[in-house]
Coordinates of C-alpha atoms and ligand atoms in Angstrom, one line a residue:
Chain A
X1250 CA 59.7 -133.8 156.5
X1251 CA 57.4 -133.0 159.0
X1252 CA 55.0 -135.9 160.2
X1253 CA 52.1 -134.9 157.6
X1254 CA 48.9 -135.5 159.6
X1255 CA 46.3 -135.5 156.6
X1256 CA 44.1 -132.5 158.0
X1257 CA 45.5 -130.5 155.1
X1258 CA 45.6 -131.0 151.6
X1259 CA 48.6 -133.4 150.2
X1260 CA 49.6 -130.5 147.4
X1261 CA 47.4 -127.1 147.7
X1262 CA 48.4 -125.2 144.6
X1263 CA 47.6 -121.0 145.3
X1264 CA 47.9 -118.5 142.5
X1265 CA 50.7 -119.9 140.7
X1266 CA 52.1 -118.4 138.0
X1267 CA 54.6 -119.4 135.6
X1268 CA 56.1 -117.9 132.2
X1269 CA 59.0 -118.4 130.0
X1270 CA 60.9 -115.4 128.8
X1271 CA 60.0 -114.3 125.1
X1272 CA 56.7 -116.5 125.1
X1273 CA 52.9 -115.3 126.5
X1274 CA 53.1 -116.1 130.0
X1275 CA 51.8 -119.6 130.5
X1276 CA 50.5 -120.2 134.0
X1277 CA 49.0 -117.2 135.1
X1278 CA 46.7 -117.9 138.2
X1279 CA 46.4 -121.8 139.0
X1280 CA 45.0 -123.2 142.0
X1281 CA 44.0 -126.5 142.8
X1282 CA 43.9 -128.6 145.7
X1283 CA 44.8 -132.4 146.2
X1284 CA 44.1 -134.5 148.8
X1285 CA 45.8 -138.1 149.9
X1286 CA 44.1 -141.2 147.9
X1287 CA 43.0 -138.9 145.2
X1288 CA 42.9 -139.8 141.0
X1289 CA 43.3 -136.7 139.4
X1290 CA 43.8 -135.9 135.6
X1291 CA 45.6 -132.6 134.1
X1292 CA 44.3 -132.0 130.7
X1293 CA 44.5 -129.4 128.3
X1294 CA 45.8 -128.5 124.4
X1295 CA 49.2 -129.3 123.8
X1296 CA 51.0 -126.3 125.1
X1297 CA 48.6 -125.2 127.8
X1298 CA 51.4 -126.1 130.4
X1299 CA 50.6 -129.4 131.8
X1300 CA 54.4 -130.4 132.3
X1301 CA 55.4 -127.3 133.3
X1302 CA 52.6 -127.4 135.9
X1303 CA 54.2 -130.9 137.0
X1304 CA 57.6 -129.5 136.9
X1305 CA 56.7 -126.8 139.4
X1306 CA 55.4 -129.9 141.6
X1307 CA 58.6 -131.6 142.1
X1308 CA 60.5 -128.6 141.8
X1309 CA 62.3 -128.8 138.7
X1310 CA 61.2 -125.2 137.9
X1311 CA 60.5 -122.0 139.6
X1312 CA 57.1 -120.6 140.5
X1313 CA 56.7 -116.9 139.8
X1314 CA 54.7 -116.4 142.1
X1315 CA 51.8 -117.9 143.9
X1316 CA 52.7 -120.9 146.0
X1317 CA 52.7 -124.6 146.7
X1318 CA 52.4 -126.6 149.9
X1319 CA 53.2 -130.1 150.0
X1320 CA 52.0 -131.8 153.1
X1321 CA 51.5 -128.5 154.6
X1322 CA 54.7 -127.2 153.7
X1323 CA 55.7 -124.7 151.3
X1324 CA 58.1 -125.9 148.8
X1325 CA 58.0 -122.5 146.4
X1326 CA 60.4 -121.5 149.0
X1327 CA 62.8 -124.6 149.0
X1328 CA 66.6 -123.9 148.5
X1329 CA 68.3 -126.0 146.0
X1330 CA 69.9 -128.5 149.1
X1331 CA 66.6 -129.1 150.4
X1332 CA 64.7 -130.2 146.9
X1333 CA 66.3 -133.9 147.0
X1334 CA 64.3 -134.2 149.8
X1335 CA 61.1 -133.1 148.7
X1336 CA 61.6 -135.3 145.6
X1337 CA 61.8 -138.3 147.9
X1338 CA 58.4 -138.2 148.8
X1339 CA 57.3 -138.2 145.2
X1340 CA 57.4 -140.9 142.8
X1341 CA 57.5 -139.8 139.0
X1342 CA 56.3 -141.5 135.8
X1343 CA 57.0 -139.5 132.3
X1344 CA 56.2 -140.3 128.4
X1345 CA 59.5 -141.7 127.4
X1346 CA 60.1 -143.8 130.6
X1347 CA 63.7 -142.2 131.5
X1348 CA 64.8 -145.4 132.7
X1349 CA 69.2 -146.1 132.4
X1350 CA 68.9 -149.3 129.5
X1351 CA 72.5 -150.3 130.2
X1352 CA 70.5 -151.1 134.1
X1353 CA 69.0 -153.9 134.8
X1354 CA 65.3 -154.0 135.7
X1355 CA 66.2 -154.7 139.4
X1356 CA 68.9 -152.1 139.3
X1357 CA 66.4 -149.2 137.9
X1358 CA 63.8 -149.9 140.7
X1359 CA 66.6 -150.0 142.9
X1360 CA 67.6 -146.6 142.5
X1361 CA 65.1 -144.5 144.8
X1362 CA 66.1 -146.9 147.5
X1363 CA 69.1 -147.0 147.4
X1364 CA 68.9 -143.2 147.7
X1365 CA 67.1 -143.4 150.5
X1366 CA 70.1 -145.8 152.5
X1367 CA 68.0 -148.7 152.4
X1368 CA 70.3 -152.0 152.9
X1369 CA 70.5 -154.8 150.5
X1370 CA 68.1 -157.2 151.6
X1371 CA 65.0 -154.7 151.9
X1372 CA 65.8 -153.4 148.5
X1373 CA 65.7 -156.9 147.0
X1374 CA 62.8 -157.7 149.0
X1375 CA 60.9 -155.0 147.8
X1376 CA 61.9 -154.8 144.4
X1377 CA 61.0 -158.3 144.0
X1378 CA 57.7 -157.1 145.1
X1379 CA 57.0 -154.4 143.5
X1380 CA 58.0 -156.4 140.0
X1381 CA 55.6 -159.3 141.2
X1382 CA 52.9 -156.4 141.5
X1383 CA 53.4 -154.1 138.0
X1384 CA 53.5 -157.8 136.5
X1385 CA 56.8 -158.6 135.5
X1386 CA 57.9 -161.3 138.1
X1387 CA 61.2 -162.4 137.6
X1388 CA 62.8 -159.9 135.2
X1389 CA 65.1 -158.0 138.0
X1390 CA 68.0 -159.4 136.1
X1391 CA 67.2 -158.3 132.2
X1392 CA 69.0 -155.8 130.4
X1393 CA 66.3 -152.9 131.0
X1394 CA 66.5 -151.9 127.4
X1395 CA 65.6 -155.6 125.9
X1396 CA 62.1 -154.8 127.5
X1397 CA 58.7 -153.8 125.4
X1398 CA 57.3 -150.2 125.3
X1399 CA 54.7 -151.0 127.7
X1400 CA 57.1 -153.1 129.7
X1401 CA 59.7 -150.8 130.3
X1402 CA 56.7 -148.2 131.4
X1403 CA 55.6 -150.7 134.1
X1404 CA 59.3 -151.2 135.2
X1405 CA 58.8 -147.1 135.4
X1406 CA 56.0 -147.1 137.1
X1407 CA 57.1 -149.4 139.8
X1408 CA 60.6 -147.1 140.3
X1409 CA 58.1 -144.7 141.1
X1410 CA 56.1 -146.5 143.6
X1411 CA 58.7 -148.9 145.3
X1412 CA 59.1 -146.7 147.6
X1413 CA 56.1 -145.7 148.6
X1414 CA 55.5 -142.2 147.7
X1415 CA 52.4 -140.5 148.8
X1416 CA 51.6 -139.2 145.5
X1417 CA 52.8 -140.4 141.5
X1418 CA 52.9 -137.6 139.3
X1419 CA 52.8 -138.9 135.4
X1420 CA 53.3 -136.6 132.7
X1421 CA 51.3 -138.3 129.5
X1422 CA 52.3 -142.2 130.7
X1423 CA 51.0 -143.7 127.8
X1424 CA 51.5 -141.5 125.4
X1425 CA 53.5 -143.8 124.0
X1426 CA 52.0 -146.6 123.9
X1427 CA 49.3 -149.1 122.3
X1428 CA 46.1 -149.6 123.5
X1429 CA 46.4 -152.6 125.2
X1430 CA 49.9 -151.2 126.8
X1431 CA 48.3 -148.2 127.9
X1432 CA 45.5 -149.9 129.6
X1433 CA 47.8 -152.3 131.4
X1434 CA 49.6 -149.1 132.9
X1435 CA 46.4 -147.6 133.7
X1436 CA 45.1 -150.2 135.2
X1437 CA 48.3 -150.4 137.6
X1438 CA 47.7 -146.7 138.3
X1439 CA 44.3 -147.5 139.3
X1440 CA 45.6 -150.3 141.7
X1441 CA 48.3 -148.3 143.0
X1442 CA 45.8 -145.4 143.8
X1443 CA 43.6 -148.1 145.2
X1444 CA 46.0 -148.8 147.8
X1445 CA 46.2 -144.8 149.0
X1446 CA 48.7 -143.1 146.9
X1447 CA 47.3 -140.0 145.0
X1448 CA 48.2 -140.1 141.2
X1449 CA 48.0 -136.9 139.1
X1450 CA 48.0 -137.8 135.6
X1451 CA 48.6 -135.1 132.8
X1452 CA 47.0 -136.1 129.3
X1453 CA 45.7 -134.9 126.2
X1454 CA 44.1 -138.1 125.8
X1455 CA 40.4 -137.7 125.6
X1456 CA 39.7 -142.0 125.2
X1457 CA 41.5 -142.4 128.7
X1458 CA 39.4 -139.2 130.2
X1459 CA 36.0 -140.8 129.0
X1460 CA 37.1 -144.4 129.5
X1461 CA 38.4 -143.9 133.1
X1462 CA 36.2 -140.9 134.2
X1463 CA 38.2 -139.0 137.6
X1464 CA 38.4 -135.7 138.5
X1465 CA 39.5 -133.5 135.9
X1466 CA 41.7 -130.2 135.9
X1467 CA 41.5 -128.4 132.9
X1468 CA 43.9 -125.8 131.9
X1469 CA 43.6 -123.5 129.1
X1470 CA 44.6 -119.8 129.3
X1471 CA 46.8 -120.4 132.0
X1472 CA 44.1 -121.1 134.3
X1473 CA 42.3 -124.2 135.5
X1474 CA 39.0 -123.9 133.6
X1475 CA 36.9 -126.7 134.7
X1476 CA 37.1 -128.8 137.4
X1477 CA 35.4 -131.9 137.0
X1478 CA 34.3 -133.6 140.2
X1479 CA 33.0 -137.0 138.1
X1480 CA 34.9 -138.8 141.0
X1481 CA 34.2 -137.4 144.1
X1482 CA 31.9 -140.0 145.4
X1483 CA 35.1 -142.6 145.1
X1484 CA 37.2 -140.3 146.6
X1485 CA 35.1 -140.0 149.3
X1486 CA 35.8 -143.8 149.6
X1487 CA 39.1 -143.5 149.4
X1488 CA 39.4 -141.5 152.1
X1489 CA 37.0 -143.4 154.0
X1490 CA 39.2 -146.3 153.5
X1491 CA 42.3 -144.3 154.8
X1492 CA 40.4 -142.9 158.0
X1493 CA 39.5 -146.1 159.3
X1494 CA 42.8 -147.8 158.5
X1495 CA 44.3 -145.4 160.4
X1496 CA 41.6 -145.7 163.4
Chain B
X319 CA 77.8 -147.7 155.3
X320 CA 74.9 -147.7 153.3
X321 CA 76.3 -144.7 151.4
X322 CA 79.5 -146.2 150.7
X323 CA 77.4 -149.4 149.5
X324 CA 75.8 -147.1 147.4
X325 CA 79.1 -145.1 146.4
X326 CA 80.5 -148.6 145.1
X327 CA 77.4 -149.8 143.5
X328 CA 77.2 -146.8 141.1
X329 CA 80.9 -146.5 140.9
X330 CA 80.4 -150.8 139.4
X331 CA 77.9 -149.4 137.5
X332 CA 79.1 -146.4 135.5
X333 CA 82.6 -148.3 135.2
X334 CA 80.5 -151.6 133.6
X335 CA 78.7 -149.0 131.6
X336 CA 81.8 -147.6 129.7
X337 CA 84.7 -150.2 130.2
X338 CA 86.9 -149.2 126.8
X339 CA 87.2 -145.5 127.3
X340 CA 87.9 -146.2 131.2
X341 CA 90.8 -148.3 130.2
X342 CA 91.9 -146.1 127.5
X343 CA 92.2 -143.4 129.6
X344 CA 94.2 -145.2 132.4
X345 CA 96.0 -146.4 129.5
X346 CA 96.9 -142.6 128.7
X347 CA 97.6 -142.0 132.4
X348 CA 99.5 -144.4 133.1
X349 CA 102.2 -143.3 130.0
X350 CA 102.1 -140.1 131.6
X351 CA 103.1 -140.9 134.9
X352 CA 105.5 -142.7 133.2
X353 CA 107.4 -140.3 132.3
X354 CA 107.2 -138.7 135.5
X355 CA 108.6 -141.8 136.9
X356 CA 111.3 -142.1 134.5
X357 CA 112.3 -138.4 134.8
X358 CA 112.6 -139.1 138.5
X359 CA 114.6 -142.2 138.7
X360 CA 117.2 -140.1 136.4
X361 CA 117.3 -137.3 139.3
X362 CA 117.5 -140.0 141.6
X363 CA 120.9 -141.9 139.8
X364 CA 122.1 -138.5 138.9
X365 CA 122.1 -137.8 142.9
X366 CA 123.9 -140.8 143.9
X367 CA 126.3 -140.6 141.2
X368 CA 127.3 -136.7 142.0
X369 CA 127.2 -138.0 145.8
X370 CA 129.8 -140.9 144.7
X371 CA 131.8 -138.6 143.3
X372 CA 131.6 -136.0 146.3
X373 CA 132.5 -139.2 148.3
X374 CA 135.5 -139.1 146.5
X375 CA 136.5 -136.1 146.7
X376 CA 140.1 -135.5 148.2
X377 CA 142.3 -132.2 148.3
X378 CA 145.7 -133.0 146.6
X379 CA 148.6 -131.6 149.0
X380 CA 152.0 -131.5 146.9
X381 CA 154.5 -132.2 149.0
X382 CA 157.8 -130.2 148.5
X383 CA 160.8 -132.5 147.0
X384 CA 163.3 -132.6 149.8
X385 CA 160.6 -134.0 152.4
X386 CA 161.6 -136.8 154.5
X387 CA 159.7 -139.7 154.9
X388 CA 159.2 -138.6 158.9
X389 CA 158.2 -135.0 157.9
X390 CA 155.8 -136.8 155.4
X391 CA 153.9 -138.5 158.4
X392 CA 153.8 -136.1 160.5
X393 CA 151.9 -133.7 158.4
X394 CA 149.5 -136.5 157.5
X395 CA 149.1 -137.0 161.0
X396 CA 148.3 -133.5 161.7
X397 CA 146.0 -133.1 159.1
X398 CA 143.8 -136.3 160.1
X399 CA 143.2 -134.4 163.2
X400 CA 141.8 -131.6 161.4
X401 CA 137.8 -132.0 161.8
X402 CA 135.9 -133.4 158.5
X403 CA 138.8 -135.1 157.1
X404 CA 138.1 -139.0 157.1
X405 CA 141.5 -140.1 155.5
X406 CA 144.8 -139.2 154.5
X407 CA 147.3 -141.0 151.9
X408 CA 150.3 -140.4 151.1
X409 CA 151.1 -141.2 147.4
X410 CA 155.0 -141.4 147.0
X411 CA 156.4 -140.8 143.6
X412 CA 156.3 -144.4 142.3
X413 CA 152.7 -145.1 143.3
X414 CA 151.9 -141.7 142.2
X415 CA 153.9 -142.9 138.8
X416 CA 152.2 -146.5 139.2
X417 CA 149.0 -144.5 139.2
X418 CA 149.4 -142.8 136.6
X419 CA 150.2 -145.3 134.0
X420 CA 147.4 -147.3 135.5
X421 CA 144.8 -144.4 134.1
X422 CA 146.6 -143.5 131.2
X423 CA 145.8 -147.1 130.4
X424 CA 149.0 -147.8 128.5
X425 CA 148.5 -145.3 125.8
X426 CA 151.5 -143.1 126.1
X427 CA 154.1 -144.4 124.4
X428 CA 157.7 -144.8 126.3
X429 CA 155.8 -143.7 129.4
X430 CA 157.1 -146.6 131.2
X431 CA 160.9 -145.1 130.9
X432 CA 160.1 -141.6 132.1
X433 CA 161.9 -141.4 135.3
X434 CA 160.1 -141.6 138.7
X435 CA 161.9 -138.2 139.7
X436 CA 159.4 -136.3 137.5
X437 CA 156.2 -137.3 139.8
X438 CA 155.3 -135.4 142.6
X439 CA 155.1 -136.8 146.2
X440 CA 151.7 -136.2 147.4
X441 CA 149.0 -136.2 150.3
X442 CA 145.5 -137.0 149.5
X443 CA 143.2 -135.5 152.1
X444 CA 139.8 -137.2 151.9
X445 CA 136.8 -134.9 153.0
X446 CA 133.5 -136.2 154.5
X447 CA 131.3 -134.8 152.5
X448 CA 128.7 -133.0 155.4
X449 CA 132.1 -131.7 156.4
X450 CA 133.0 -130.0 153.4
X451 CA 129.9 -128.5 152.1
X452 CA 130.6 -126.3 155.4
X453 CA 133.8 -125.9 155.4
X454 CA 135.5 -122.9 154.2
X455 CA 138.1 -124.8 151.4
X456 CA 140.0 -121.6 150.7
X457 CA 140.8 -121.1 154.4
X458 CA 142.1 -124.9 154.8
X459 CA 144.2 -125.1 151.6
X460 CA 146.0 -121.8 152.7
X461 CA 146.4 -123.1 156.2
X462 CA 147.9 -126.6 154.5
X463 CA 149.9 -124.8 152.0
X464 CA 151.5 -122.5 155.1
X465 CA 153.4 -125.6 156.4
X466 CA 156.3 -125.6 155.6
X467 CA 156.7 -129.6 154.0
X468 CA 153.9 -127.9 151.4
X469 CA 154.5 -127.2 148.2
X470 CA 151.0 -126.3 146.8
X471 CA 147.5 -127.6 147.3
X472 CA 144.9 -128.3 145.0
X473 CA 140.9 -128.4 146.2
X474 CA 139.3 -129.4 142.4
X475 CA 136.7 -126.6 144.5
X476 CA 135.5 -125.2 141.0
X477 CA 134.9 -128.6 139.5
X478 CA 132.9 -129.7 142.5
X479 CA 130.5 -126.5 142.0
X480 CA 130.5 -127.4 138.5
X481 CA 128.6 -130.8 139.2
X482 CA 126.8 -129.5 141.9
X483 CA 125.5 -127.0 139.8
X484 CA 124.3 -129.2 136.9
X485 CA 122.7 -132.0 139.3
X486 CA 120.9 -128.9 141.0
X487 CA 119.8 -127.5 137.4
X488 CA 118.5 -131.1 136.5
X489 CA 116.4 -131.7 139.7
X490 CA 114.7 -127.9 139.2
X491 CA 114.0 -129.1 135.4
X492 CA 112.5 -132.1 136.6
X493 CA 110.5 -131.0 139.2
X494 CA 109.1 -128.4 136.4
X495 CA 108.7 -131.2 133.9
X496 CA 106.7 -133.1 136.7
X497 CA 104.4 -130.5 138.3
X498 CA 103.6 -129.8 134.5
X499 CA 103.0 -133.3 133.7
X500 CA 100.8 -133.6 136.9
X501 CA 99.0 -130.5 135.8
X502 CA 98.0 -131.9 132.6
X503 CA 97.1 -135.3 134.2
X504 CA 94.2 -133.0 136.3
X505 CA 92.9 -132.2 132.3
X506 CA 93.1 -135.8 131.0
X507 CA 91.0 -137.0 134.1
X508 CA 88.7 -133.9 133.7
X509 CA 87.9 -134.5 129.9
X510 CA 87.0 -138.6 130.3
X511 CA 85.2 -137.7 133.4
X512 CA 83.2 -134.7 131.2
X513 CA 82.5 -137.2 128.2
X514 CA 81.4 -139.9 130.8
X515 CA 78.8 -137.9 132.6
X516 CA 77.7 -136.9 129.0
X517 CA 77.2 -140.6 127.9
X518 CA 75.3 -141.0 131.6
X519 CA 73.6 -137.9 131.7
X520 CA 70.4 -140.0 132.0
X521 CA 71.9 -142.1 135.0
X522 CA 72.6 -138.5 136.5
X523 CA 68.6 -137.2 135.8
X524 CA 67.3 -140.2 137.2
X525 CA 69.2 -140.0 140.3
X526 CA 68.4 -136.3 140.3
X527 CA 64.4 -137.1 139.8
X528 CA 64.3 -139.4 142.8
X529 CA 66.2 -137.3 145.1
X530 CA 70.0 -137.7 145.1
X531 CA 72.0 -135.1 146.8
X532 CA 74.9 -133.7 145.0
X533 CA 77.3 -135.4 147.4
X534 CA 75.5 -139.2 146.3
X535 CA 75.8 -138.4 142.6
X536 CA 79.3 -136.7 143.2
X537 CA 80.8 -139.2 145.2
X538 CA 81.0 -142.6 142.7
X539 CA 82.7 -139.5 140.0
X540 CA 85.3 -138.4 142.7
X541 CA 86.3 -142.3 143.3
X542 CA 86.1 -143.2 139.9
X543 CA 88.2 -140.0 139.1
X544 CA 90.5 -140.8 142.2
X545 CA 91.1 -145.0 140.9
X546 CA 92.0 -143.6 137.8
X547 CA 95.1 -141.9 138.9
X548 CA 95.8 -144.6 141.5
X549 CA 96.0 -147.6 139.0
X550 CA 97.6 -145.5 136.3
X551 CA 100.3 -144.6 138.4
X552 CA 100.7 -147.9 139.9
X553 CA 101.1 -149.4 136.7
X554 CA 103.3 -146.5 135.6
X555 CA 105.5 -147.3 138.8
X556 CA 105.4 -150.7 138.3
X557 CA 106.5 -150.1 134.2
X558 CA 109.5 -148.3 134.9
X559 CA 110.7 -150.3 137.7
X560 CA 110.8 -153.8 134.9
X561 CA 112.4 -151.2 132.5
X562 CA 114.9 -149.9 135.4
X563 CA 115.4 -153.6 136.7
X564 CA 115.9 -154.8 132.6
X565 CA 118.4 -151.9 131.7
X566 CA 120.3 -152.5 134.9
X567 CA 121.0 -156.1 134.1
X568 CA 121.8 -155.2 130.6
X569 CA 124.5 -152.7 132.5
X570 CA 125.5 -155.1 134.7
X571 CA 126.0 -158.2 132.0
X572 CA 128.3 -155.4 129.7
X573 CA 130.3 -154.2 132.7
X574 CA 129.9 -157.4 134.5
X575 CA 128.7 -155.7 137.5
X576 CA 130.4 -153.0 140.1
X577 CA 128.1 -151.1 142.4
X578 CA 129.5 -147.6 140.5
X579 CA 128.0 -148.4 137.2
X580 CA 124.5 -149.7 138.7
X581 CA 120.8 -147.8 138.1
X582 CA 118.9 -147.7 140.8
X583 CA 115.2 -147.6 140.8
X584 CA 113.0 -144.7 143.0
X585 CA 112.2 -145.1 146.9
X586 CA 109.1 -147.0 147.5
X587 CA 108.4 -144.1 149.7
X588 CA 108.7 -141.8 146.8
X589 CA 106.5 -143.9 144.7
X590 CA 103.8 -143.9 147.8
X591 CA 103.9 -140.5 147.5
X592 CA 103.2 -140.3 143.6
X593 CA 100.5 -142.8 144.0
X594 CA 99.3 -140.4 146.8
X595 CA 99.2 -137.3 144.7
X596 CA 98.0 -138.7 141.7
X597 CA 95.1 -140.0 143.5
X598 CA 94.3 -136.8 144.1
X599 CA 94.9 -135.3 141.1
X600 CA 92.5 -137.9 140.3
X601 CA 90.0 -136.5 142.5
X602 CA 90.7 -132.6 141.2
X603 CA 89.9 -133.6 137.8
X604 CA 86.8 -135.5 138.2
X605 CA 86.0 -132.8 140.6
X606 CA 86.4 -130.3 138.1
X607 CA 84.2 -132.3 135.5
X608 CA 81.3 -132.8 137.7
X609 CA 81.4 -129.5 139.1
X610 CA 80.5 -127.9 135.6
X611 CA 78.0 -130.8 134.6
X612 CA 76.0 -130.8 137.9
X613 CA 75.7 -126.9 138.0
X614 CA 71.8 -126.1 138.3
Ligands
LIG2937 N1 62.2 -124.3 129.4 C1 61.9 -123.4 128.7 N2 61.9 -122.6 127.9 C2 61.1 -121.7 126.7 N3 59.7 -122.3 126.9 C3 59.6 -123.1 127.4 C4 60.4 -124.2 128.3 N4 59.8 -125.3 128.4 C5 58.2 -124.9 128.1 N5 58.1 -124.0 126.9 C6 57.5 -123.4 126.5 O1 56.0 -123.4 127.4 C7 55.0 -124.0 126.8 C8 54.3 -125.2 127.2 O2 55.1 -126.3 127.6 P1 54.5 -127.9 128.3 O3 55.4 -128.6 127.8 O4 54.2 -127.3 129.6 O5 53.2 -128.2 127.7 P2 52.2 -129.1 127.8 O6 50.8 -129.1 128.0 O7 52.7 -130.5 128.6 O8 52.6 -129.4 126.4 P3 51.9 -131.1 125.6 O9 51.0 -132.1 125.6 O10 52.3 -131.2 124.0 O11 53.2 -132.0 126.6 C9 55.2 -124.8 125.4 O12 54.9 -123.6 124.2 C10 56.6 -124.3 125.3 O13 57.2 -124.4 124.0
LIG2938 MG1 53.9 -132.0 127.8

């Protein structure tokens, strides 16, 4: 992937279309932009196509029409062999964690770094730091399957950001968690976002949307019907902070 | 380098997760490969036996009754100069009788009383196996029988042909069997790897989500298949070697030793080749499985 300059959106989705055979068309005309360091919700009723939209973003699904550009590069045109290189720049978190139970916490977190070909020392260092970050210091050698749901989701977040991707996609990250764990996970999302990582959270959790308001895309009838800019103030600050760092 | 480390690490993680089925599979492969090695040992030993028989092979030249010893020696010297003739031995009626009695093992009553005159005087012509194969034995026998002192010539050619034919068929059957077993082994490996893929679906899924290329996902699996083949065939070779050694020792203790009746193991170079082939069989099996599992 070419060096990303930041003068185009991190993600630019235009007239995106996707349906499933036999069902009504799901996404008919979806357009939005996400800039570096933004925090965005994608919301909508169950079946609205939130998961499908995220899958299109990391190319687990193919668009039927429209375009998605990531760092200025159209990813709808990627061939299968190039998809892995796109995914190396995207962190992903799921409702069901998708961790490997029989791996230790450290081994789970190491996967993206191993794929990037990092050496053992760097992998250990980064794993330790990120575990510290998600509040699981000293858990590196614990079997992942033994952890509670909240802890597992934090491991999943550590795995998603350990390779420092510019964007984190989260599909219902708090869906399987109780209030306290959900809150801890969201705190973590915010702190990751504060470091400059763009965060996209797909959720239908009204409480989340009101208690932690950010820019929100509402999916309905195959389109984004409501773009809420509650967060624009905060967004501007992040952009400013980023450009100051760069200068 | 890091790709190699990655592969080894993933291999270890996979193996660690599913030790029992891996061990079971290696045991099945070991037994399967064992049959191939035992058949190979059979072929090697039949071949050795055929060679030792062929090595002792001789054309029997029956001499006329009234030939003088001087003439016999002349004929023997002449025969010795024919290309391919290794040795010519003269058996006079007395020694022929001795040999006959020895071979009969004293089982025939009154043989001791039979007169020496009944037995012929012969020249045993031992031929080098390499030459004998190229030689026109019929023509050779014809020429020899035209010598005045010679009454008749017996080549035993038909018998040797039969022996060789039998050994040839045995070798062919063994080869077909070996190829069939190796072919089946591909599917034994493919099947375990396929099952392993189902059990480790999550690993493949996660690796894909975080940008592992197909090669990165497949490499540890291919290595796993290769190791199954190599370990299975090595264990089979070791098992077969122990068996053959024990059988050989047993035969030696019963027959009191002697080169002709020992059983030998296949040459080390064959074992090495076999292990390499089994490693390849493992890789092919693993590839069959992963190609299916990783189809997008
Ligand atoms: N592979 C598929 N084949 C056919 N239909 C599918 C497929 N994937 C999703 N769908 C359908 O598309 C619709 C949207 O699914 P999607 O998972 O994107 O919704 P969602 O907004 O994430 O819902 P939820 O809030 O329940 O997670 C659903 O009706 C679903 O049945
Ligand atoms: Mg969903």
